[in-house]
């Protein structure tokens, strides 16, 4: 028998199963109240609109093009729609600044491949999106904590030098981040750009939740700020990653990158080597649905999710014992809970599933250094208000019992 471990590339040792993907299996158990998966509610998908769009492709004689190979850059009408959407966000760009990917996860994988050599340092927040860590891990980087406004450029350079390399990029989720639900302030966005200037590195702006703001004032994307100061997108260092997964539907796997043309050209070459192009028919359907229904769809999901967020925050106030703290997001899908020191989120999950039938994600998975054991992520996107109230009641009871036992 072949010893597979002997022939695998060294990078394969950095590949780990997603703890969230494993937890999603709990969704199939009817007695579990799940706050685990950060996924959209399928009841909110625009099913009728998609059905009409798919049917229209075959009824209008467009099936040949929809089922055919296509260009690696992405379906032109979809990129044209995105150009206008970017303009509404303050991001002036051309079609050649937009690149379609198979979900934003593919974008992160490509960017990791583009920038990281083994030992290079990636700056990420503590905690950060688990999928980004998984995407970057294959390229064998070192990680350093992106601590906005609290460290000097020299400290980042010095830490990278201990790995015998240099800082290659800063990655962060700017609005209602996964996992914390927190938003990077306008001042902090300017600080990120200033740091990137000093280090002469790109900024990867993950904007997966850009459209899911429920209250508060919208903040300009980092790329918009970068354009305003540099005079144009092709002079910018910011790379904007977006997705239709949280707004229309994730199963179609349509994401996008907006960046300077030199970056886009490299990403196109990667796609030609990897999968040629994203699904033609799905891009066409997303373009049709976005053009006709995007504002109405956004309004629908915002109304549903804000109600669930409000119930979760009220329930946490009502049932969570003293000593626990949590974020109060202005949008997105997540609340981040910090448990009292000494508690372990993974151990709590095991007891919670067994005794309380409530699932969540232990926070340690979101830290590049595997710290944060006393944190957990709660998602309110797929549970109704009654389930959220009951689930938080049970979880609060469990945390209270754990504290009492530790006293």
CSV table of C-alpha atoms in Angstrom, one decimal:
chain,number,residue,atom,x,y,z
A,1,UNK,CA,0.0,0.0,0.0
A,2,UNK,CA,1.3,3.4,-0.9
A,3,UNK,CA,2.3,5.6,2.0
A,4,UNK,CA,0.3,8.7,1.0
A,5,UNK,CA,1.7,10.9,3.7
A,6,UNK,CA,5.1,10.3,2.3
A,7,UNK,CA,4.2,11.7,-1.2
A,8,UNK,CA,1.8,14.5,-0.2
A,9,UNK,CA,3.3,18.0,-0.6
A,10,UNK,CA,4.4,19.7,2.6
A,11,UNK,CA,1.6,22.2,2.3
A,12,UNK,CA,-0.9,19.5,2.9
A,13,UNK,CA,0.0,19.3,6.5
A,14,UNK,CA,-1.5,22.8,6.9
A,15,UNK,CA,-4.9,21.7,5.6
A,16,UNK,CA,-7.4,21.1,8.3
A,17,UNK,CA,-11.1,20.3,8.3
A,18,UNK,CA,-13.4,23.2,8.9
A,19,UNK,CA,-14.9,22.9,12.4
A,20,UNK,CA,-17.9,24.8,11.0
A,21,UNK,CA,-18.5,22.4,8.1
A,22,UNK,CA,-18.5,19.5,10.7
A,23,UNK,CA,-21.0,21.4,12.9
A,24,UNK,CA,-23.3,21.9,9.9
A,25,UNK,CA,-24.1,18.2,10.1
A,26,UNK,CA,-26.0,19.0,13.3
A,27,UNK,CA,-28.5,21.0,11.2
A,28,UNK,CA,-30.0,17.6,10.1
A,29,UNK,CA,-30.9,16.8,13.7
A,30,UNK,CA,-34.4,18.1,14.3
A,31,UNK,CA,-34.0,18.4,18.1
A,32,UNK,CA,-30.9,20.7,17.9
A,33,UNK,CA,-31.3,24.5,18.0
A,34,UNK,CA,-28.3,25.5,15.9
A,35,UNK,CA,-26.5,28.8,16.1
A,36,UNK,CA,-23.5,27.2,14.4
A,37,UNK,CA,-23.7,27.7,10.7
A,38,UNK,CA,-23.1,31.2,9.4
A,39,UNK,CA,-25.3,30.5,6.4
A,40,UNK,CA,-28.3,32.4,5.0
A,41,UNK,CA,-31.9,31.2,5.7
A,42,UNK,CA,-33.0,29.1,2.6
A,43,UNK,CA,-36.6,30.3,3.2
A,44,UNK,CA,-35.3,33.8,2.1
A,45,UNK,CA,-33.8,32.6,-1.2
A,46,UNK,CA,-35.4,34.3,-4.3
A,47,UNK,CA,-36.6,30.9,-5.6
A,48,UNK,CA,-39.3,32.2,-8.0
A,49,UNK,CA,-36.9,34.8,-9.4
A,50,UNK,CA,-34.2,32.2,-10.0
A,51,UNK,CA,-36.7,29.8,-11.6
A,52,UNK,CA,-37.8,32.5,-14.0
A,53,UNK,CA,-34.3,33.4,-14.9
A,54,UNK,CA,-33.3,29.8,-15.6
A,55,UNK,CA,-36.4,29.2,-17.6
A,56,UNK,CA,-35.9,32.4,-19.6
A,57,UNK,CA,-32.4,31.3,-20.7
A,58,UNK,CA,-33.9,28.2,-22.3
A,59,UNK,CA,-37.1,29.8,-23.6
A,60,UNK,CA,-35.2,32.7,-25.2
A,61,UNK,CA,-32.7,30.6,-27.2
A,62,UNK,CA,-29.8,31.5,-25.0
A,63,UNK,CA,-29.2,27.9,-23.8
A,64,UNK,CA,-26.2,27.4,-26.1
A,65,UNK,CA,-24.3,30.3,-24.6
A,66,UNK,CA,-25.4,29.4,-21.0
A,67,UNK,CA,-24.1,25.9,-21.4
A,68,UNK,CA,-20.9,26.7,-23.2
A,69,UNK,CA,-17.4,27.6,-22.1
A,70,UNK,CA,-17.0,31.3,-21.4
A,71,UNK,CA,-14.2,33.9,-20.7
A,72,UNK,CA,-12.1,33.6,-17.6
A,73,UNK,CA,-12.8,37.2,-16.5
A,74,UNK,CA,-16.5,36.5,-16.1
A,75,UNK,CA,-19.8,37.1,-17.8
A,76,UNK,CA,-19.8,40.6,-19.2
A,77,UNK,CA,-23.3,41.7,-18.2
A,78,UNK,CA,-22.7,40.6,-14.6
A,79,UNK,CA,-19.5,42.6,-14.5
A,80,UNK,CA,-21.4,45.6,-16.0
A,81,UNK,CA,-24.0,45.3,-13.2
A,82,UNK,CA,-21.2,45.1,-10.6
A,83,UNK,CA,-19.5,48.1,-12.1
A,84,UNK,CA,-22.6,50.2,-11.3
A,85,UNK,CA,-23.0,48.6,-7.9
A,86,UNK,CA,-19.4,49.5,-7.1
A,87,UNK,CA,-20.1,53.0,-8.2
A,88,UNK,CA,-22.9,53.3,-5.7
A,89,UNK,CA,-20.5,52.2,-3.0
A,90,UNK,CA,-18.0,55.0,-4.0
A,91,UNK,CA,-15.8,52.6,-6.0
A,92,UNK,CA,-15.2,54.0,-9.5
A,93,UNK,CA,-13.9,51.2,-11.7
A,94,UNK,CA,-13.9,49.7,-15.2
A,95,UNK,CA,-15.0,46.3,-16.4
A,96,UNK,CA,-11.4,45.2,-16.5
A,97,UNK,CA,-11.1,45.9,-12.8
A,98,UNK,CA,-13.7,43.2,-12.0
A,99,UNK,CA,-13.1,39.5,-12.0
A,100,UNK,CA,-15.7,36.8,-11.3
A,101,UNK,CA,-14.8,33.8,-9.0
A,102,UNK,CA,-16.5,30.6,-7.9
A,103,UNK,CA,-17.5,32.2,-4.6
A,104,UNK,CA,-15.4,34.6,-2.6
A,105,UNK,CA,-13.6,31.6,-1.1
A,106,UNK,CA,-11.9,31.0,-4.4
A,107,UNK,CA,-10.8,34.6,-4.4
A,108,UNK,CA,-9.1,34.1,-1.1
A,109,UNK,CA,-7.4,31.0,-2.3
A,110,UNK,CA,-6.2,32.7,-5.4
A,111,UNK,CA,-4.9,35.7,-3.4
A,112,UNK,CA,-3.1,33.5,-1.0
A,113,UNK,CA,-1.4,31.7,-4.0
A,114,UNK,CA,-0.6,35.0,-5.6
A,115,UNK,CA,1.1,36.7,-2.7
A,116,UNK,CA,2.4,34.1,-0.3
A,117,UNK,CA,5.6,32.1,-0.5
A,118,UNK,CA,6.4,29.7,2.4
A,119,UNK,CA,7.3,31.6,5.5
A,120,UNK,CA,5.8,34.9,4.3
A,121,UNK,CA,3.7,36.8,6.9
A,122,UNK,CA,0.0,37.5,6.5
A,123,UNK,CA,-1.5,40.0,8.9
A,124,UNK,CA,-5.0,39.0,10.1
A,125,UNK,CA,-7.2,40.1,12.9
A,126,UNK,CA,-7.5,38.0,16.1
A,127,UNK,CA,-10.0,36.5,15.6
A,128,UNK,CA,-10.5,36.3,11.8
A,129,UNK,CA,-12.6,34.4,9.2
A,130,UNK,CA,-11.8,30.7,9.5
A,131,UNK,CA,-12.2,30.3,5.7
A,132,UNK,CA,-9.4,32.8,5.1
A,133,UNK,CA,-7.1,30.9,7.4
A,134,UNK,CA,-7.9,27.7,5.5
A,135,UNK,CA,-7.4,29.4,2.1
A,136,UNK,CA,-4.0,30.9,3.1
A,137,UNK,CA,-2.7,27.9,5.1
A,138,UNK,CA,-2.0,25.9,2.0
A,139,UNK,CA,0.6,28.4,1.0
A,140,UNK,CA,2.5,27.9,4.3
A,141,UNK,CA,2.5,31.5,5.7
A,142,UNK,CA,3.3,32.8,9.2
A,143,UNK,CA,0.6,34.9,10.8
A,144,UNK,CA,0.8,38.0,12.8
A,145,UNK,CA,-2.0,39.8,14.6
A,146,UNK,CA,-3.4,42.9,12.7
A,147,UNK,CA,-3.9,45.1,15.7
A,148,UNK,CA,-5.4,48.3,14.2
A,149,UNK,CA,-3.8,51.5,15.5
A,150,UNK,CA,-1.9,49.7,18.3
A,151,UNK,CA,1.4,48.6,16.7
A,152,UNK,CA,4.1,50.3,14.6
A,153,UNK,CA,5.1,49.2,11.1
A,154,UNK,CA,8.5,48.4,12.5
A,155,UNK,CA,7.1,45.8,14.9
A,156,UNK,CA,5.4,44.0,12.1
A,157,UNK,CA,8.6,44.0,10.0
A,158,UNK,CA,10.6,42.8,13.0
A,159,UNK,CA,8.2,39.9,13.7
A,160,UNK,CA,8.2,38.9,10.0
A,161,UNK,CA,12.0,39.0,10.0
A,162,UNK,CA,12.0,36.2,12.7
A,163,UNK,CA,10.5,34.0,10.0
A,164,UNK,CA,13.2,35.0,7.5
A,165,UNK,CA,10.7,36.8,5.3
A,166,UNK,CA,8.5,39.9,5.0
A,167,UNK,CA,4.9,41.0,5.5
A,168,UNK,CA,3.0,40.3,2.3
A,169,UNK,CA,-0.6,41.6,2.9
A,170,UNK,CA,-3.2,42.6,5.5
A,171,UNK,CA,-6.5,40.8,5.4
A,172,UNK,CA,-9.6,41.8,7.2
A,173,UNK,CA,-13.4,41.8,7.1
A,174,UNK,CA,-14.6,45.4,7.3
A,175,UNK,CA,-18.4,45.2,7.9
A,176,UNK,CA,-20.1,42.9,10.5
A,177,UNK,CA,-17.2,40.6,10.4
A,178,UNK,CA,-17.3,36.8,10.6
A,179,UNK,CA,-17.0,35.8,13.4
A,180,UNK,CA,-17.3,38.9,15.7
A,181,UNK,CA,-20.1,40.9,13.9
A,182,UNK,CA,-18.0,44.0,14.5
A,183,UNK,CA,-17.4,46.8,12.0
A,184,UNK,CA,-14.1,48.6,11.3
A,185,UNK,CA,-14.6,52.3,11.9
A,186,UNK,CA,-13.7,55.0,9.4
A,187,UNK,CA,-10.7,56.1,11.4
A,188,UNK,CA,-9.5,52.5,11.6
A,189,UNK,CA,-9.9,52.1,7.8
A,190,UNK,CA,-7.6,55.1,7.3
A,191,UNK,CA,-5.2,53.6,9.8
A,192,UNK,CA,-5.1,50.4,7.8
A,193,UNK,CA,-4.2,52.2,4.7
A,194,UNK,CA,-1.5,54.2,6.4
A,195,UNK,CA,0.0,51.0,7.8
A,196,UNK,CA,-0.2,49.4,4.4
A,197,UNK,CA,1.6,52.4,2.9
A,198,UNK,CA,4.4,52.1,5.5
A,199,UNK,CA,4.8,48.4,4.9
A,200,UNK,CA,4.1,48.7,1.1
A,201,UNK,CA,1.7,45.8,1.1
A,202,UNK,CA,-1.8,45.2,-0.3
A,203,UNK,CA,-5.0,45.2,1.8
A,204,UNK,CA,-7.4,42.4,1.1
A,205,UNK,CA,-10.9,43.8,2.1
A,206,UNK,CA,-13.4,41.0,2.6
A,207,UNK,CA,-16.8,42.6,2.1
A,208,UNK,CA,-19.0,39.5,2.2
A,209,UNK,CA,-21.6,41.2,4.5
A,210,UNK,CA,-21.4,44.7,2.9
A,211,UNK,CA,-25.2,44.8,2.2
A,212,UNK,CA,-26.4,43.4,5.5
A,213,UNK,CA,-26.5,46.7,7.5
A,214,UNK,CA,-29.5,47.0,9.8
A,215,UNK,CA,-28.8,50.2,11.6
A,216,UNK,CA,-26.1,52.9,12.0
A,217,UNK,CA,-24.5,54.8,9.2
A,218,UNK,CA,-22.8,53.1,6.3
A,219,UNK,CA,-19.0,53.5,6.1
A,220,UNK,CA,-17.1,53.8,2.9
A,221,UNK,CA,-15.2,50.6,1.9
A,222,UNK,CA,-11.5,50.8,2.2
A,223,UNK,CA,-11.2,50.6,-1.5
A,224,UNK,CA,-13.4,53.7,-1.9
A,225,UNK,CA,-11.1,55.5,0.6
A,226,UNK,CA,-8.1,54.3,-1.3
A,227,UNK,CA,-9.4,55.5,-4.7
A,228,UNK,CA,-10.3,58.9,-3.2
A,229,UNK,CA,-6.7,59.5,-2.0
A,230,UNK,CA,-4.9,57.9,-4.9
A,231,UNK,CA,-6.9,59.3,-7.8
A,232,UNK,CA,-8.0,56.0,-9.3
A,233,UNK,CA,-8.4,52.3,-8.8
A,234,UNK,CA,-5.3,51.3,-10.8
A,235,UNK,CA,-3.2,53.3,-8.3
A,236,UNK,CA,-4.7,51.5,-5.3
A,237,UNK,CA,-3.3,48.8,-3.1
A,238,UNK,CA,-6.7,47.6,-1.8
A,239,UNK,CA,-8.3,44.4,-3.2
A,240,UNK,CA,-12.0,44.2,-2.6
A,241,UNK,CA,-13.6,40.7,-2.4
A,242,UNK,CA,-17.4,40.4,-2.6
A,243,UNK,CA,-20.0,37.7,-3.0
A,244,UNK,CA,-23.7,37.0,-3.8
A,245,UNK,CA,-23.8,34.1,-1.3
A,246,UNK,CA,-25.2,36.1,1.6
A,247,UNK,CA,-27.6,38.2,-0.5
A,248,UNK,CA,-29.0,36.0,-3.3
A,249,UNK,CA,-27.9,32.4,-2.7
A,250,UNK,CA,-24.6,30.6,-1.8
A,251,UNK,CA,-25.2,27.5,-3.9
A,252,UNK,CA,-24.6,29.3,-7.2
A,253,UNK,CA,-21.0,30.0,-6.1
A,254,UNK,CA,-20.6,33.5,-7.6
A,255,UNK,CA,-18.2,35.9,-6.0
A,256,UNK,CA,-16.0,38.7,-7.4
A,257,UNK,CA,-12.8,40.7,-6.9
A,258,UNK,CA,-12.5,44.4,-7.7
A,259,UNK,CA,-8.9,45.6,-7.9
A,260,UNK,CA,-6.2,47.3,-9.9
A,261,UNK,CA,-5.7,45.8,-13.4
A,262,UNK,CA,-2.3,44.2,-12.7
A,263,UNK,CA,-3.9,42.1,-9.9
A,264,UNK,CA,-6.9,41.2,-12.1
A,265,UNK,CA,-4.7,40.0,-14.9
A,266,UNK,CA,-2.8,37.6,-12.6
A,267,UNK,CA,-6.0,36.3,-11.2
A,268,UNK,CA,-7.3,35.6,-14.7
A,269,UNK,CA,-4.2,33.6,-15.4
A,270,UNK,CA,-4.8,31.6,-12.2
A,271,UNK,CA,-8.4,30.8,-13.2
A,272,UNK,CA,-7.4,29.7,-16.6
A,273,UNK,CA,-5.1,27.2,-15.0
A,274,UNK,CA,-7.5,26.1,-12.3
A,275,UNK,CA,-11.1,25.9,-13.6
A,276,UNK,CA,-11.1,28.0,-16.8
A,277,UNK,CA,-14.1,30.0,-15.7
A,278,UNK,CA,-17.0,30.1,-13.2
A,279,UNK,CA,-20.3,28.5,-14.2
A,280,UNK,CA,-21.6,30.4,-17.2
A,281,UNK,CA,-25.3,29.6,-16.6
A,282,UNK,CA,-25.0,30.6,-12.9
A,283,UNK,CA,-23.4,33.9,-13.8
A,284,UNK,CA,-26.1,34.6,-16.3
A,285,UNK,CA,-28.8,33.8,-13.8
A,286,UNK,CA,-27.2,35.9,-11.1
A,287,UNK,CA,-26.9,38.8,-13.5
A,288,UNK,CA,-30.6,38.6,-14.4
A,289,UNK,CA,-31.7,38.2,-10.7
A,290,UNK,CA,-29.4,41.1,-9.6
A,291,UNK,CA,-30.6,43.4,-12.3
A,292,UNK,CA,-34.3,42.9,-11.6
A,293,UNK,CA,-34.6,42.0,-7.9
A,294,UNK,CA,-31.5,43.0,-5.9
A,295,UNK,CA,-32.9,45.9,-3.9
A,296,UNK,CA,-36.1,44.0,-3.1
A,297,UNK,CA,-34.1,40.9,-2.0
A,298,UNK,CA,-31.8,43.0,0.2
A,299,UNK,CA,-34.8,44.6,1.9
A,300,UNK,CA,-36.4,41.2,2.5
A,301,UNK,CA,-33.3,39.6,4.2
A,302,UNK,CA,-32.5,42.7,6.2
A,303,UNK,CA,-36.0,42.8,7.7
A,304,UNK,CA,-35.8,39.1,8.7
A,305,UNK,CA,-32.3,39.2,10.1
A,306,UNK,CA,-32.6,42.4,12.1
A,307,UNK,CA,-35.6,40.9,13.9
A,308,UNK,CA,-33.6,37.8,14.8
A,309,UNK,CA,-30.6,39.8,15.9
A,310,UNK,CA,-32.7,41.9,18.2
A,311,UNK,CA,-34.2,38.8,19.8
A,312,UNK,CA,-30.8,37.3,20.3
A,313,UNK,CA,-29.4,40.4,21.9
A,314,UNK,CA,-32.4,40.8,24.2
A,315,UNK,CA,-32.2,37.1,25.2
A,316,UNK,CA,-28.5,37.3,26.0
A,317,UNK,CA,-29.3,40.3,28.3
A,318,UNK,CA,-32.0,38.3,29.9
A,319,UNK,CA,-30.4,34.9,30.3
A,320,UNK,CA,-26.6,35.1,30.2
A,321,UNK,CA,-25.0,35.2,33.6
A,322,UNK,CA,-22.8,37.9,34.8
A,323,UNK,CA,-19.2,37.6,33.6
A,324,UNK,CA,-20.1,36.9,29.9
A,325,UNK,CA,-19.8,39.7,27.3
A,326,UNK,CA,-20.9,39.9,23.7
A,327,UNK,CA,-20.8,42.2,20.7
A,328,UNK,CA,-23.8,44.2,19.5
A,329,UNK,CA,-23.5,44.1,15.7
A,330,UNK,CA,-25.1,46.7,13.4
A,331,UNK,CA,-25.6,44.0,10.7
A,332,UNK,CA,-24.4,40.7,9.4
A,333,UNK,CA,-25.2,37.3,10.9
A,334,UNK,CA,-23.1,36.9,14.1
A,335,UNK,CA,-22.8,37.7,17.8
A,336,UNK,CA,-19.5,37.0,19.4
A,337,UNK,CA,-19.6,35.9,23.1
A,338,UNK,CA,-16.6,36.1,25.4
A,339,UNK,CA,-17.1,33.7,28.3
A,340,UNK,CA,-15.5,34.2,31.8
A,341,UNK,CA,-11.8,33.3,32.0
A,342,UNK,CA,-11.2,29.6,32.4
A,343,UNK,CA,-14.2,28.5,30.4
A,344,UNK,CA,-13.6,26.5,27.3
A,345,UNK,CA,-15.9,26.9,24.3
A,346,UNK,CA,-15.2,23.5,22.9
A,347,UNK,CA,-15.9,21.8,26.2
A,348,UNK,CA,-19.1,23.9,26.6
A,349,UNK,CA,-20.2,22.9,23.1
A,350,UNK,CA,-19.9,19.2,23.9
A,351,UNK,CA,-22.0,19.6,27.0
A,352,UNK,CA,-24.5,21.9,25.2
A,353,UNK,CA,-25.2,19.5,22.4
A,354,UNK,CA,-25.6,16.6,24.8
A,355,UNK,CA,-27.7,18.2,27.6
A,356,UNK,CA,-29.2,21.4,26.1
A,357,UNK,CA,-29.5,20.5,22.4
A,358,UNK,CA,-27.9,23.8,21.4
A,359,UNK,CA,-25.1,24.1,18.9
A,360,UNK,CA,-22.6,27.0,18.3
A,361,UNK,CA,-19.0,27.4,17.1
A,362,UNK,CA,-16.2,27.4,19.6
A,363,UNK,CA,-14.1,30.6,19.0
A,364,UNK,CA,-10.7,29.0,19.1
A,365,UNK,CA,-11.0,28.0,15.4
A,366,UNK,CA,-11.0,31.7,14.4
A,367,UNK,CA,-7.6,32.5,15.9
A,368,UNK,CA,-4.4,31.9,13.9
A,369,UNK,CA,-2.6,31.1,17.1
A,370,UNK,CA,-5.4,28.9,18.5
A,371,UNK,CA,-6.0,31.2,21.4
A,372,UNK,CA,-9.5,32.5,22.4
A,373,UNK,CA,-10.6,29.3,24.1
A,374,UNK,CA,-13.2,31.2,26.1
A,375,UNK,CA,-15.0,32.5,23.1
A,376,UNK,CA,-18.0,31.3,21.0
A,377,UNK,CA,-19.7,32.4,17.9
A,378,UNK,CA,-23.5,32.6,17.7
A,379,UNK,CA,-25.3,33.0,14.3
A,380,UNK,CA,-28.9,34.1,14.3
A,381,UNK,CA,-29.5,33.8,10.5
A,382,UNK,CA,-31.2,30.4,10.4
A,383,UNK,CA,-33.2,30.2,13.6
A,384,UNK,CA,-36.6,31.8,14.1
A,385,UNK,CA,-37.3,34.2,17.0
A,386,UNK,CA,-38.9,31.5,19.2
A,387,UNK,CA,-35.9,29.2,18.6
A,388,UNK,CA,-33.5,32.0,19.4
A,389,UNK,CA,-35.2,32.9,22.7
A,390,UNK,CA,-35.3,29.2,23.8
A,391,UNK,CA,-31.8,28.4,22.6
A,392,UNK,CA,-30.2,31.4,24.4
A,393,UNK,CA,-32.2,30.5,27.5
A,394,UNK,CA,-30.8,27.0,27.5
A,395,UNK,CA,-27.3,28.2,26.8
A,396,UNK,CA,-27.4,30.8,29.6
A,397,UNK,CA,-28.5,28.1,32.0
A,398,UNK,CA,-25.6,25.9,30.9
A,399,UNK,CA,-23.1,28.7,31.3
A,400,UNK,CA,-24.5,29.5,34.8
A,401,UNK,CA,-24.2,25.9,35.8
A,402,UNK,CA,-20.6,25.8,34.6
A,403,UNK,CA,-19.7,28.9,36.5
A,404,UNK,CA,-21.3,27.5,39.7
A,405,UNK,CA,-19.3,24.2,39.4
A,406,UNK,CA,-16.1,26.2,38.9
A,407,UNK,CA,-16.7,28.4,42.0
